[in-house]
Short mmCIF file of C-alpha atoms in Angstrom, two decimals:
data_model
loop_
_atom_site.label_atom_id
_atom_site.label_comp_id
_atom_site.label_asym_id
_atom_site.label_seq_id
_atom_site.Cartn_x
_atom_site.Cartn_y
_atom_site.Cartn_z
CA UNK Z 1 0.00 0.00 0.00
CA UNK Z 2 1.71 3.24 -1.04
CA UNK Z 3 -1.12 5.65 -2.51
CA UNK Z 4 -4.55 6.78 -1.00
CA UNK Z 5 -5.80 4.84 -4.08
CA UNK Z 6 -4.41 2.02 -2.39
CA UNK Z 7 -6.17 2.80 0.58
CA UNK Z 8 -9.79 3.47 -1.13
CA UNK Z 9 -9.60 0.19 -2.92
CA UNK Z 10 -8.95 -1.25 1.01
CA UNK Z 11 -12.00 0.14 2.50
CA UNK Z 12 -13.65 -0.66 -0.91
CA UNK Z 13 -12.62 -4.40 -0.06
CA UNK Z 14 -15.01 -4.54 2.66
CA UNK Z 15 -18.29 -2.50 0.71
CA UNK Z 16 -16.68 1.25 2.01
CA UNK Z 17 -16.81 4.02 -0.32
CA UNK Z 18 -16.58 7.96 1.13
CA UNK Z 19 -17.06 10.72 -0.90
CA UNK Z 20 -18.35 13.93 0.46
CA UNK Z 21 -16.65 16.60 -1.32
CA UNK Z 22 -14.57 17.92 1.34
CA UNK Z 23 -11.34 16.46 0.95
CA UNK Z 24 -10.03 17.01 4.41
CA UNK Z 25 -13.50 15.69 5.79
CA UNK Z 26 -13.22 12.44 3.40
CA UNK Z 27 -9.52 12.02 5.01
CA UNK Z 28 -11.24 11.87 8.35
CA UNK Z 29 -13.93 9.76 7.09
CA UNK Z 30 -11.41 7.27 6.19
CA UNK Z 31 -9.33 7.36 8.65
CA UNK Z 32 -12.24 6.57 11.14
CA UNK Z 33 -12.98 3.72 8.32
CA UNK Z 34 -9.32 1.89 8.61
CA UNK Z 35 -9.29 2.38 12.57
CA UNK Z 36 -12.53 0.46 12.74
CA UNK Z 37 -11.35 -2.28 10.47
CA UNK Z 38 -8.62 -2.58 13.00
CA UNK Z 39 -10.26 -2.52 16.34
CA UNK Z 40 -12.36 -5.31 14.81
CA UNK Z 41 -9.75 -7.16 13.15
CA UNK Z 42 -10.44 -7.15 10.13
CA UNK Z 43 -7.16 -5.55 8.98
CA UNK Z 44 -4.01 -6.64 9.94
CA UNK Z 45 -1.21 -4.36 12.20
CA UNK Z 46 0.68 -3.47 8.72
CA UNK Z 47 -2.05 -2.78 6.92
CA UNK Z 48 -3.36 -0.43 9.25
CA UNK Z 49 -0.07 1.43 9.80
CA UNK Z 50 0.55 1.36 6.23
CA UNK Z 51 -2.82 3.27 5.77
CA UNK Z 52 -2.77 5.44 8.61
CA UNK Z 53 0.57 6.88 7.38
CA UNK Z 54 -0.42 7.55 4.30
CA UNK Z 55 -3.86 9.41 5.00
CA UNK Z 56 -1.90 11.46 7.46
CA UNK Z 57 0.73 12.44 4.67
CA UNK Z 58 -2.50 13.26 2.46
CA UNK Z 59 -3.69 15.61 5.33
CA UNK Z 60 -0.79 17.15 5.84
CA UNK Z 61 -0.45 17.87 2.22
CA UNK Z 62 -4.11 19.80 2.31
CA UNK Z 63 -3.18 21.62 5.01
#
């Protein structure tokens, strides 16, 4: 996983798609999204670092 693409098609793995037009409240969105996979283990411990570093670097970008 190296691109928020990446990360969409994750979430879209498991029937998750967020689009809302704000692209700092999407980033949020998904964030919330992977964290959830996590807690209920759905993802595994690389995965979810992997994606959480990744939407941060996209947040910090917008910012």
């Amino acid at each position: 996983m190296k691109t928020m693409y990446d990360v969409q098609q994750l979430l879209k793995r498991f029937g998750t798609f967020i689009y809302t037009g704000n692209k700092i409240a999407d980033l949020e969105l998904i964030q919330e999204e992977v964290r959830e996979l996590y807690e209920q283990k759905l993802i595994d411990v690389n995965e979810f670092k992997n994606a959480i570093i990744i939407i941060q670097a996209a947040h910090n970008k917008l910012q």
